[in-house]
N, CA and C atoms as an extended XYZ file, in Angstrom:
477
Properties=species:S:1:pos:R:3:atomname:S:1:resname:S:1:resid:I:1 pbc="F F F"
N        -8.238       10.651       19.334 N   UNK     1
C        -9.002        9.642       18.636 CA  UNK     1
C        -9.798        8.866       19.675 C   UNK     1
N       -11.106        8.707       19.454 N   UNK     2
C       -11.916        8.006       20.446 CA  UNK     2
C       -11.598        6.516       20.480 C   UNK     2
N       -11.754        5.946       21.643 N   UNK     3
C       -11.568        4.507       21.801 CA  UNK     3
C       -12.914        3.846       21.572 C   UNK     3
N       -12.938        2.898       20.656 N   UNK     4
C       -14.173        2.198       20.343 CA  UNK     4
C       -14.209        0.860       21.066 C   UNK     4
N       -15.324        0.553       21.616 N   UNK     5
C       -15.514       -0.768       22.216 CA  UNK     5
C       -16.428       -1.557       21.297 C   UNK     5
N       -16.580       -2.819       21.572 N   UNK     6
C       -17.456       -3.663       20.764 CA  UNK     6
C       -18.887       -3.177       20.758 C   UNK     6
N       -19.310       -2.461       21.789 N   UNK     7
C       -20.681       -1.978       21.884 CA  UNK     7
C       -20.928       -0.762       20.990 C   UNK     7
N       -19.862       -0.104       20.530 N   UNK     8
C       -20.019        1.121       19.750 CA  UNK     8
C       -20.298        0.872       18.269 C   UNK     8
N       -20.061       -0.333       17.798 N   UNK     9
C       -20.164       -0.616       16.370 CA  UNK     9
C       -21.281       -1.612       16.102 C   UNK     9
N       -22.142       -1.253       15.181 N   UNK    10
C       -23.223       -2.142       14.769 CA  UNK    10
C       -23.208       -2.218       13.242 C   UNK    10
N       -22.716       -3.341       12.673 N   UNK    11
C       -22.655       -3.446       11.215 CA  UNK    11
C       -24.052       -3.546       10.617 C   UNK    11
N       -24.148       -3.173        9.346 N   UNK    12
C       -25.405       -3.345        8.632 CA  UNK    12
C       -25.792       -4.811        8.573 C   UNK    12
N       -27.034       -5.084        8.314 N   UNK    13
C       -27.532       -6.462        8.372 CA  UNK    13
C       -26.765       -7.390        7.449 C   UNK    13
N       -26.329       -6.904        6.278 N   UNK    14
C       -25.623       -7.752        5.326 CA  UNK    14
C       -24.224       -8.123        5.818 C   UNK    14
N       -23.626       -7.238        6.606 N   UNK    15
C       -22.229       -7.439        7.003 CA  UNK    15
C       -22.063       -7.924        8.438 C   UNK    15
N       -23.053       -8.548        8.984 N   UNK    16
C       -22.930       -9.102       10.337 CA  UNK    16
C       -22.089      -10.370       10.370 C   UNK    16
N       -21.984      -11.031        9.249 N   UNK    17
C       -21.171      -12.238        9.138 CA  UNK    17
C       -19.744      -11.826        8.765 C   UNK    17
N       -18.757      -12.332        9.503 N   UNK    18
C       -17.364      -11.961        9.266 CA  UNK    18
C       -16.869      -12.321        7.880 C   UNK    18
N       -17.330      -13.449        7.337 N   UNK    19
C       -16.900      -13.858        5.995 CA  UNK    19
C       -17.446      -12.895        4.936 C   UNK    19
N       -18.705      -12.516        5.084 N   UNK    20
C       -19.303      -11.546        4.158 CA  UNK    20
C       -18.574      -10.213        4.296 C   UNK    20
N       -18.251       -9.841        5.524 N   UNK    21
C       -17.552       -8.587        5.787 CA  UNK    21
C       -16.202       -8.557        5.071 C   UNK    21
N       -15.528       -9.690        5.025 N   UNK    22
C       -14.226       -9.777        4.368 CA  UNK    22
C       -14.352       -9.823        2.854 C   UNK    22
N       -15.264      -10.640        2.351 N   UNK    23
C       -15.378      -10.849        0.916 CA  UNK    23
C       -16.275       -9.828        0.215 C   UNK    23
N       -17.164       -9.181        0.964 N   UNK    24
C       -18.109       -8.243        0.381 CA  UNK    24
C       -17.480       -7.166       -0.470 C   UNK    24
N       -16.474       -6.448        0.040 N   UNK    25
C       -15.874       -5.388       -0.784 CA  UNK    25
C       -15.285       -5.908       -2.094 C   UNK    25
N       -14.793       -7.142       -2.091 N   UNK    26
C       -14.214       -7.689       -3.318 CA  UNK    26
C       -15.291       -7.894       -4.381 C   UNK    26
N       -16.416       -8.460       -3.957 N   UNK    27
C       -17.472       -8.777       -4.914 CA  UNK    27
C       -18.408       -7.600       -5.199 C   UNK    27
N       -18.544       -6.685       -4.254 N   UNK    28
C       -19.517       -5.612       -4.405 CA  UNK    28
C       -18.940       -4.317       -4.964 C   UNK    28
N       -17.617       -4.216       -5.044 N   UNK    29
C       -17.035       -2.983       -5.574 CA  UNK    29
C       -15.982       -3.312       -6.617 C   UNK    29
N       -16.104       -2.701       -7.734 N   UNK    30
C       -15.095       -2.814       -8.788 CA  UNK    30
C       -14.636       -1.391       -9.106 C   UNK    30
N       -13.617       -0.922       -8.381 N   UNK    31
C       -13.184        0.461       -8.573 CA  UNK    31
C       -12.551        0.668       -9.943 C   UNK    31
N       -12.661        1.896      -10.431 N   UNK    32
C       -12.001        2.208      -11.700 CA  UNK    32
C       -10.496        2.222      -11.466 C   UNK    32
N        -9.771        1.869      -12.488 N   UNK    33
C        -8.319        1.822      -12.364 CA  UNK    33
C        -7.761        3.230      -12.224 C   UNK    33
N        -6.876        3.419      -11.263 N   UNK    34
C        -6.269        4.744      -11.081 CA  UNK    34
C        -5.387        5.105      -12.274 C   UNK    34
N        -5.133        6.385      -12.465 N   UNK    35
C        -4.260        6.818      -13.565 CA  UNK    35
C        -2.780        6.648      -13.203 C   UNK    35
N        -2.390        5.408      -12.992 N   UNK    36
C        -1.019        5.112      -12.589 CA  UNK    36
C        -0.030        5.419      -13.707 C   UNK    36
N         1.171        5.777      -13.294 N   UNK    37
C         2.330        5.849      -14.178 CA  UNK    37
C         3.366        4.893      -13.582 C   UNK    37
N         3.818        3.940      -14.341 N   UNK    38
C         4.746        2.919      -13.845 CA  UNK    38
C         6.164        3.445      -13.805 C   UNK    38
N         6.827        3.177      -12.676 N   UNK    39
C         8.251        3.485      -12.515 CA  UNK    39
C         8.937        2.215      -12.062 C   UNK    39
N        10.153        2.042      -12.448 N   UNK    40
C        10.931        0.873      -12.039 CA  UNK    40
C        12.209        1.359      -11.369 C   UNK    40
N        12.457        0.829      -10.169 N   UNK    41
C        13.731        1.135       -9.521 CA  UNK    41
C        14.541       -0.147       -9.438 C   UNK    41
N        15.817        0.002       -9.511 N   UNK    42
C        16.746       -1.135       -9.436 CA  UNK    42
C        17.129       -1.378       -7.982 C   UNK    42
N        17.302       -2.636       -7.648 N   UNK    43
C        17.705       -3.009       -6.294 CA  UNK    43
C        19.204       -3.308       -6.272 C   UNK    43
N        19.764       -3.343       -5.078 N   UNK    44
C        21.211       -3.559       -4.946 CA  UNK    44
C        21.637       -4.946       -5.420 C   UNK    44
N        20.695       -5.903       -5.445 N   UNK    45
C        21.055       -7.254       -5.880 CA  UNK    45
C        20.815       -7.470       -7.376 C   UNK    45
N        20.599       -6.384       -8.136 N   UNK    46
C        20.453       -6.487       -9.587 CA  UNK    46
C        19.043       -6.802      -10.054 C   UNK    46
N        18.081       -6.671       -9.187 N   UNK    47
C        16.690       -6.936       -9.538 CA  UNK    47
C        15.953       -5.599       -9.679 C   UNK    47
N        14.627       -5.631       -9.664 N   UNK    48
C        13.848       -4.408       -9.802 CA  UNK    48
C        12.579       -4.484       -8.963 C   UNK    48
N        12.035       -3.304       -8.692 N   UNK    49
C        10.731       -3.164       -8.037 CA  UNK    49
C         9.928       -2.211       -8.912 C   UNK    49
N         8.716       -2.631       -9.271 N   UNK    50
C         7.835       -1.771      -10.049 CA  UNK    50
C         6.914       -1.007       -9.112 C   UNK    50
N         6.830        0.289       -9.340 N   UNK    51
C         5.993        1.188       -8.550 CA  UNK    51
C         4.964        1.818       -9.474 C   UNK    51
N         3.749        1.893       -9.016 N   UNK    52
C         2.712        2.581       -9.772 CA  UNK    52
C         2.378        3.855       -9.030 C   UNK    52
N         2.481        4.969       -9.731 N   UNK    53
C         2.451        6.278       -9.092 CA  UNK    53
C         1.352        7.165       -9.671 C   UNK    53
N         0.785        7.975       -8.782 N   UNK    54
C        -0.122        9.048       -9.175 CA  UNK    54
C         0.468       10.327       -8.608 C   UNK    54
N         0.773       11.279       -9.464 N   UNK    55
C         1.370       12.540       -9.028 CA  UNK    55
C         0.332       13.648       -9.082 C   UNK    55
N         0.198       14.349       -7.971 N   UNK    56
C        -0.711       15.485       -7.864 CA  UNK    56
C         0.041       16.750       -7.449 C   UNK    56
N         1.366       16.722       -7.532 N   UNK    57
C         2.213       17.848       -7.125 CA  UNK    57
C         2.002       18.216       -5.664 C   UNK    57
N         1.846       17.203       -4.838 N   UNK    58
C         1.643       17.391       -3.410 CA  UNK    58
C         2.987       17.350       -2.687 C   UNK    58
N         3.010       17.871       -1.467 N   UNK    59
C         4.218       17.730       -0.645 CA  UNK    59
C         4.104       16.501        0.255 C   UNK    59
N         3.016       15.725        0.071 N   UNK    60
C         2.797       14.495        0.852 CA  UNK    60
C         2.635       13.311       -0.083 C   UNK    60
N         3.251       12.205        0.306 N   UNK    61
C         3.185       10.968       -0.466 CA  UNK    61
C         2.660        9.862        0.422 C   UNK    61
N         1.759        9.060       -0.117 N   UNK    62
C         1.299        7.865        0.582 CA  UNK    62
C         1.804        6.652       -0.189 C   UNK    62
N         2.597        5.832        0.478 N   UNK    63
C         3.098        4.592       -0.112 CA  UNK    63
C         2.169        3.471        0.326 C   UNK    63
N         1.557        2.786       -0.640 N   UNK    64
C         0.613        1.707       -0.367 CA  UNK    64
C         1.295        0.357       -0.538 C   UNK    64
N         1.175       -0.481        0.474 N   UNK    65
C         1.802       -1.806        0.475 CA  UNK    65
C         0.713       -2.877        0.516 C   UNK    65
N         0.629       -3.668       -0.537 N   UNK    66
C        -0.426       -4.665       -0.656 CA  UNK    66
C        -0.165       -5.898        0.214 C   UNK    66
N        -1.132       -6.771        0.249 N   UNK    67
C        -1.034       -8.009        1.013 CA  UNK    67
C        -0.470       -9.147        0.176 C   UNK    67
N        -0.504      -10.338        0.753 N   UNK    68
C         0.021      -11.535        0.105 CA  UNK    68
C        -0.659      -11.756       -1.237 C   UNK    68
N         0.141      -11.938       -2.269 N   UNK    69
C        -0.330      -12.184       -3.634 CA  UNK    69
C        -1.162      -11.056       -4.209 C   UNK    69
N        -1.055       -9.850       -3.648 N   UNK    70
C        -1.750       -8.694       -4.191 CA  UNK    70
C        -0.877       -7.973       -5.193 C   UNK    70
N        -1.299       -6.771       -5.538 N   UNK    71
C        -0.535       -5.901       -6.429 CA  UNK    71
C        -1.138       -4.508       -6.337 C   UNK    71
N        -0.595       -3.597       -7.099 N   UNK    72
C        -1.140       -2.242       -7.122 CA  UNK    72
C        -2.518       -2.217       -7.768 C   UNK    72
N        -2.921       -3.297       -8.395 N   UNK    73
C        -4.240       -3.384       -9.028 CA  UNK    73
C        -5.251       -4.158       -8.192 C   UNK    73
N        -4.897       -4.541       -6.973 N   UNK    74
C        -5.862       -5.173       -6.080 CA  UNK    74
C        -6.953       -4.162       -5.738 C   UNK    74
N        -8.188       -4.643       -5.582 N   UNK    75
C        -9.313       -3.743       -5.310 CA  UNK    75
C        -9.036       -2.793       -4.157 C   UNK    75
N        -8.548       -3.314       -3.043 N   UNK    76
C        -8.341       -2.471       -1.861 CA  UNK    76
C        -7.276       -1.414       -2.097 C   UNK    76
N        -6.279       -1.711       -2.909 N   UNK    77
C        -5.245       -0.719       -3.222 CA  UNK    77
C        -5.811        0.337       -4.175 C   UNK    77
N        -6.529       -0.086       -5.217 N   UNK    78
C        -7.069        0.886       -6.161 CA  UNK    78
C        -8.120        1.783       -5.515 C   UNK    78
N        -8.939        1.220       -4.613 N   UNK    79
C        -9.908        2.043       -3.897 CA  UNK    79
C        -9.198        3.125       -3.082 C   UNK    79
N        -8.174        2.713       -2.345 N   UNK    80
C        -7.430        3.649       -1.502 CA  UNK    80
C        -6.679        4.660       -2.356 C   UNK    80
N        -6.066        4.211       -3.447 N   UNK    81
C        -5.323        5.117       -4.329 CA  UNK    81
C        -6.258        6.164       -4.932 C   UNK    81
N        -7.412        5.740       -5.391 N   UNK    82
C        -8.371        6.692       -5.966 CA  UNK    82
C        -8.844        7.695       -4.923 C   UNK    82
N        -9.134        7.206       -3.723 N   UNK    83
C        -9.623        8.099       -2.667 CA  UNK    83
C        -8.561        9.142       -2.295 C   UNK    83
N        -7.346        8.689       -2.000 N   UNK    84
C        -6.298        9.623       -1.591 CA  UNK    84
C        -5.912       10.563       -2.726 C   UNK    84
N        -5.932       10.065       -3.933 N   UNK    85
C        -5.639       10.908       -5.075 CA  UNK    85
C        -6.695       12.007       -5.221 C   UNK    85
N        -7.947       11.683       -4.929 N   UNK    86
C        -9.011       12.697       -5.002 CA  UNK    86
C        -8.821       13.778       -3.938 C   UNK    86
N        -8.043       13.485       -2.898 N   UNK    87
C        -7.722       14.459       -1.851 CA  UNK    87
C        -6.400       15.169       -2.141 C   UNK    87
N        -5.948       15.056       -3.394 N   UNK    88
C        -4.735       15.738       -3.875 CA  UNK    88
C        -3.447       15.239       -3.223 C   UNK    88
N        -3.416       13.979       -2.831 N   UNK    89
C        -2.195       13.395       -2.276 CA  UNK    89
C        -1.508       12.567       -3.358 C   UNK    89
N        -0.182       12.618       -3.402 N   UNK    90
C         0.577       11.767       -4.310 CA  UNK    90
C         0.549       10.334       -3.781 C   UNK    90
N         0.489        9.385       -4.701 N   UNK    91
C         0.383        7.965       -4.347 CA  UNK    91
C         1.518        7.204       -4.991 C   UNK    91
N         2.056        6.230       -4.259 N   UNK    92
C         3.011        5.295       -4.813 CA  UNK    92
C         2.604        3.906       -4.318 C   UNK    92
N         2.117        3.084       -5.231 N   UNK    93
C         1.701        1.729       -4.880 CA  UNK    93
C         2.818        0.769       -5.270 C   UNK    93
N         3.339        0.059       -4.272 N   UNK    94
C         4.434       -0.875       -4.500 CA  UNK    94
C         3.888       -2.180       -5.062 C   UNK    94
N         4.610       -2.745       -6.013 N   UNK    95
C         4.387       -4.123       -6.439 CA  UNK    95
C         5.600       -4.905       -5.950 C   UNK    95
N         5.398       -5.766       -4.967 N   UNK    96
C         6.528       -6.548       -4.475 CA  UNK    96
C         7.095       -7.398       -5.608 C   UNK    96
N         8.273       -7.926       -5.381 N   UNK    97
C         8.932       -8.748       -6.399 CA  UNK    97
C         8.012       -9.886       -6.854 C   UNK    97
N         7.843       -9.988       -8.151 N   UNK    98
C         7.008      -11.032       -8.727 CA  UNK    98
C         5.527      -10.693       -8.776 C   UNK    98
N         5.137       -9.492       -8.343 N   UNK    99
C         3.717       -9.128       -8.291 CA  UNK    99
C         3.310       -8.075       -9.304 C   UNK    99
N         4.226       -7.653      -10.166 N   UNK   100
C         3.908       -6.571      -11.104 CA  UNK   100
C         3.479       -7.086      -12.471 C   UNK   100
N         3.397       -8.389      -12.626 N   UNK   101
C         3.025       -8.946      -13.918 CA  UNK   101
C         4.222       -9.344      -14.758 C   UNK   101
N         5.410       -9.099      -14.248 N   UNK   102
C         6.630       -9.465      -14.956 CA  UNK   102
C         7.540      -10.221      -13.991 C   UNK   102
N         8.066      -11.377      -14.417 N   UNK   103
C         8.953      -12.139      -13.528 CA  UNK   103
C        10.200      -11.325      -13.174 C   UNK   103
N        10.607      -11.459      -11.932 N   UNK   104
C        11.818      -10.772      -11.507 CA  UNK   104
C        13.062      -11.507      -11.973 C   UNK   104
N        14.200      -10.854      -11.850 N   UNK   105
C        15.455      -11.384      -12.368 CA  UNK   105
C        16.173      -12.297      -11.384 C   UNK   105
N        15.941      -12.099      -10.096 N   UNK   106
C        16.609      -12.891       -9.062 CA  UNK   106
C        15.639      -13.916       -8.473 C   UNK   106
N        16.186      -14.896       -7.807 N   UNK   107
C        15.370      -15.921       -7.165 CA  UNK   107
C        14.671      -15.362       -5.930 C   UNK   107
N        15.228      -14.311       -5.362 N   UNK   108
C        14.679      -13.702       -4.153 CA  UNK   108
C        13.241      -13.277       -4.365 C   UNK   108
N        12.398      -13.619       -3.406 N   UNK   109
C        10.998      -13.218       -3.461 CA  UNK   109
C        10.714      -12.298       -2.288 C   UNK   109
N         9.485      -11.907       -2.138 N   UNK   110
C         9.111      -11.057       -1.020 CA  UNK   110
C         8.518      -11.905        0.096 C   UNK   110
N         8.581      -11.381        1.304 N   UNK   111
C         7.875      -11.954        2.447 CA  UNK   111
C         7.724      -10.850        3.481 C   UNK   111
N         6.996      -11.143        4.532 N   UNK   112
C         6.700      -10.094        5.521 CA  UNK   112
C         7.906       -9.721        6.373 C   UNK   112
N         9.018      -10.408        6.184 N   UNK   113
C        10.201      -10.100        6.970 CA  UNK   113
C        11.287       -9.363        6.216 C   UNK   113
N        11.151       -9.242        4.906 N   UNK   114
C        12.189       -8.562        4.130 CA  UNK   114
C        11.805       -7.105        3.909 C   UNK   114
N        12.460       -6.239        4.636 N   UNK   115
C        12.134       -4.816        4.590 CA  UNK   115
C        13.075       -4.009        3.698 C   UNK   115
N        14.062       -4.653        3.136 N   UNK   116
C        15.036       -3.936        2.305 CA  UNK   116
C        14.411       -3.246        1.106 C   UNK   116
N        13.482       -3.907        0.440 N   UNK   117
C        12.838       -3.299       -0.727 CA  UNK   117
C        12.004       -2.086       -0.315 C   UNK   117
N        11.285       -2.198        0.805 N   UNK   118
C        10.515       -1.055        1.293 CA  UNK   118
C        11.449        0.106        1.629 C   UNK   118
N        12.575       -0.199        2.244 N   UNK   119
C        13.558        0.842        2.560 CA  UNK   119
C        14.043        1.529        1.273 C   UNK   119
N        14.321        0.738        0.251 N   UNK   120
C        14.766        1.313       -1.024 CA  UNK   120
C        13.708        2.245       -1.609 C   UNK   120
N        12.427        1.862       -1.503 N   UNK   121
C        11.345        2.694       -2.036 CA  UNK   121
C        11.232        3.991       -1.236 C   UNK   121
N        11.306        3.901        0.081 N   UNK   122
C        11.207        5.100        0.921 CA  UNK   122
C        12.375        6.032        0.629 C   UNK   122
N        13.564        5.488        0.475 N   UNK   123
C        14.727        6.315        0.160 CA  UNK   123
C        14.594        6.949       -1.228 C   UNK   123
N        14.087        6.193       -2.174 N   UNK   124
C        13.909        6.682       -3.542 CA  UNK   124
C        12.929        7.856       -3.574 C   UNK   124
N        11.841        7.736       -2.835 N   UNK   125
C        10.783        8.750       -2.878 CA  UNK   125
C        10.988        9.868       -1.866 C   UNK   125
N        11.700        9.590       -0.790 N   UNK   126
C        11.739       10.484        0.351 CA  UNK   126
C        12.276       11.869        0.139 C   UNK   126
N        13.213       12.032       -0.737 N   UNK   127
C        13.849       13.342       -0.910 CA  UNK   127
C        12.897       14.390       -1.463 C   UNK   127
N        11.829       13.967       -2.092 N   UNK   128
C        10.944       14.903       -2.778 CA  UNK   128
C         9.697       15.290       -1.988 C   UNK   128
N         9.561       14.802       -0.766 N   UNK   129
C         8.321       15.031       -0.017 CA  UNK   129
C         8.590       15.492        1.404 C   UNK   129
N         7.706       16.341        1.878 N   UNK   130
C         7.756       16.795        3.272 CA  UNK   130
C         7.207       15.722        4.196 C   UNK   130
N         6.157       15.029        3.756 N   UNK   131
C         5.520       13.975        4.558 CA  UNK   131
C         5.413       12.700        3.737 C   UNK   131
N         5.751       11.577        4.359 N   UNK   132
C         5.554       10.275        3.738 CA  UNK   132
C         4.708        9.441        4.689 C   UNK   132
N         3.629        8.903        4.157 N   UNK   133
C         2.738        8.039        4.922 CA  UNK   133
C         2.828        6.634        4.351 C   UNK   133
N         2.898        5.654        5.229 N   UNK   134
C         2.936        4.254        4.813 CA  UNK   134
C         1.627        3.605        5.218 C   UNK   134
N         0.965        2.968        4.262 N   UNK   135
C        -0.292        2.274        4.529 CA  UNK   135
C        -0.136        0.844        4.026 C   UNK   135
N        -0.388       -0.109        4.917 N   UNK   136
C        -0.244       -1.502        4.544 CA  UNK   136
C        -1.485       -2.309        4.846 C   UNK   136
N        -1.708       -3.308        4.030 N   UNK   137
C        -2.838       -4.209        4.179 CA  UNK   137
C        -2.299       -5.614        4.414 C   UNK   137
N        -2.691       -6.219        5.527 N   UNK   138
C        -2.308       -7.586        5.860 CA  UNK   138
C        -0.787       -7.729        5.885 C   UNK   138
N        -0.213       -8.497        4.968 N   UNK   139
C         1.241       -8.670        4.940 CA  UNK   139
C         1.947       -7.325        4.822 C   UNK   139
N         1.367       -6.397        4.061 N   UNK   140
C         1.954       -5.064        3.913 CA  UNK   140
C         2.004       -4.307        5.225 C   UNK   140
N         0.967       -4.463        6.055 N   UNK   141
C         0.961       -3.828        7.372 CA  UNK   141
C         2.053       -4.386        8.262 C   UNK   141
N         2.231       -5.700        8.222 N   UNK   142
C         3.292       -6.335        8.996 CA  UNK   142
C         4.669       -5.853        8.535 C   UNK   142
N         4.829       -5.768        7.226 N   UNK   143
C         6.091       -5.310        6.656 CA  UNK   143
C         6.420       -3.894        7.119 C   UNK   143
N         5.413       -3.014        7.112 N   UNK   144
C         5.619       -1.632        7.536 CA  UNK   144
C         5.993       -1.560        9.014 C   UNK   144
N         5.285       -2.285        9.861 N   UNK   145
C         5.602       -2.259       11.296 CA  UNK   145
C         7.013       -2.759       11.575 C   UNK   145
N         7.417       -3.819       10.898 N   UNK   146
C         8.770       -4.340       11.075 CA  UNK   146
C         9.798       -3.307       10.606 C   UNK   146
N         9.538       -2.700        9.473 N   UNK   147
C        10.444       -1.677        8.929 CA  UNK   147
C        10.585       -0.500        9.888 C   UNK   147
N         9.460        0.002       10.394 N   UNK   148
C         9.496        1.143       11.308 CA  UNK   148
C        10.236        0.795       12.601 C   UNK   148
N        10.056       -0.422       13.080 N   UNK   149
C        10.777       -0.855       14.278 CA  UNK   149
C        12.274       -0.945       14.038 C   UNK   149
N        12.662       -1.467       12.899 N   UNK   150
C        14.084       -1.583       12.565 CA  UNK   150
C        14.738       -0.211       12.434 C   UNK   150
N        14.024        0.730       11.855 N   UNK   151
C        14.578        2.064       11.637 CA  UNK   151
C        14.347        2.988       12.818 C   UNK   151
N        13.640        2.499       13.829 N   UNK   152
C        13.356        3.238       15.050 CA  UNK   152
C        12.607        4.543       14.780 C   UNK   152
N        11.675        4.482       13.819 N   UNK   153
C        10.820        5.633       13.547 CA  UNK   153
C         9.752        5.740       14.611 C   UNK   153
N         9.306        6.944       14.853 N   UNK   154
C         8.213        7.180       15.794 CA  UNK   154
C         6.918        7.113       14.998 C   UNK   154
N         5.983        6.315       15.491 N   UNK   155
C         4.708        6.168       14.809 CA  UNK   155
C         3.776        7.327       15.139 C   UNK   155
N         3.130        7.842       14.127 N   UNK   156
C         2.080        8.823       14.295 CA  UNK   156
C         0.812        8.157       13.784 C   UNK   156
N        -0.060        7.757       14.690 N   UNK   157
C        -1.226        6.969       14.317 CA  UNK   157
C        -2.469        7.799       14.136 C   UNK   157
N        -2.317        9.116       14.048 N   UNK   158
C        -3.493        9.962       13.813 CA  UNK   158
C        -4.042        9.691       12.433 C   UNK   158
N        -5.362        9.769       12.334 N   UNK   159
C        -5.999        9.550       11.027 CA  UNK   159
C        -6.454       10.888       10.504 C   UNK   159
């Protein structure tokens, strides 16, 4: 993978401002909703996690982890889910506790330090796939890195 320096990238005239660069995709793209199928798994503390899944009968699964106050219906998640699904990859978009549109049963909420729910999702899905890819946005990225460090997984950062 090539190393990019600041001199290698020149944004389009509209996206030279960092704020526009951040907010532009939200306002300029309204992706179609993926053909999700909702699954619910139970947690050890008597609560639940809702997962939105797209099955393409692939041997590879991409688990998408949203950011703070996001969900599987956030623009960035739906864009990524649609794209990867078009490449015949199975998708599982996590809705952290309290983010699926239904209140959870326990007082416990999600944060970037609680990796137990992510572990439960990986264990739930893992037996059926040869490859599992984790993709996180903002808080989701932090959650994935912490989880991988705790489990001592080797990172493969190839794109």
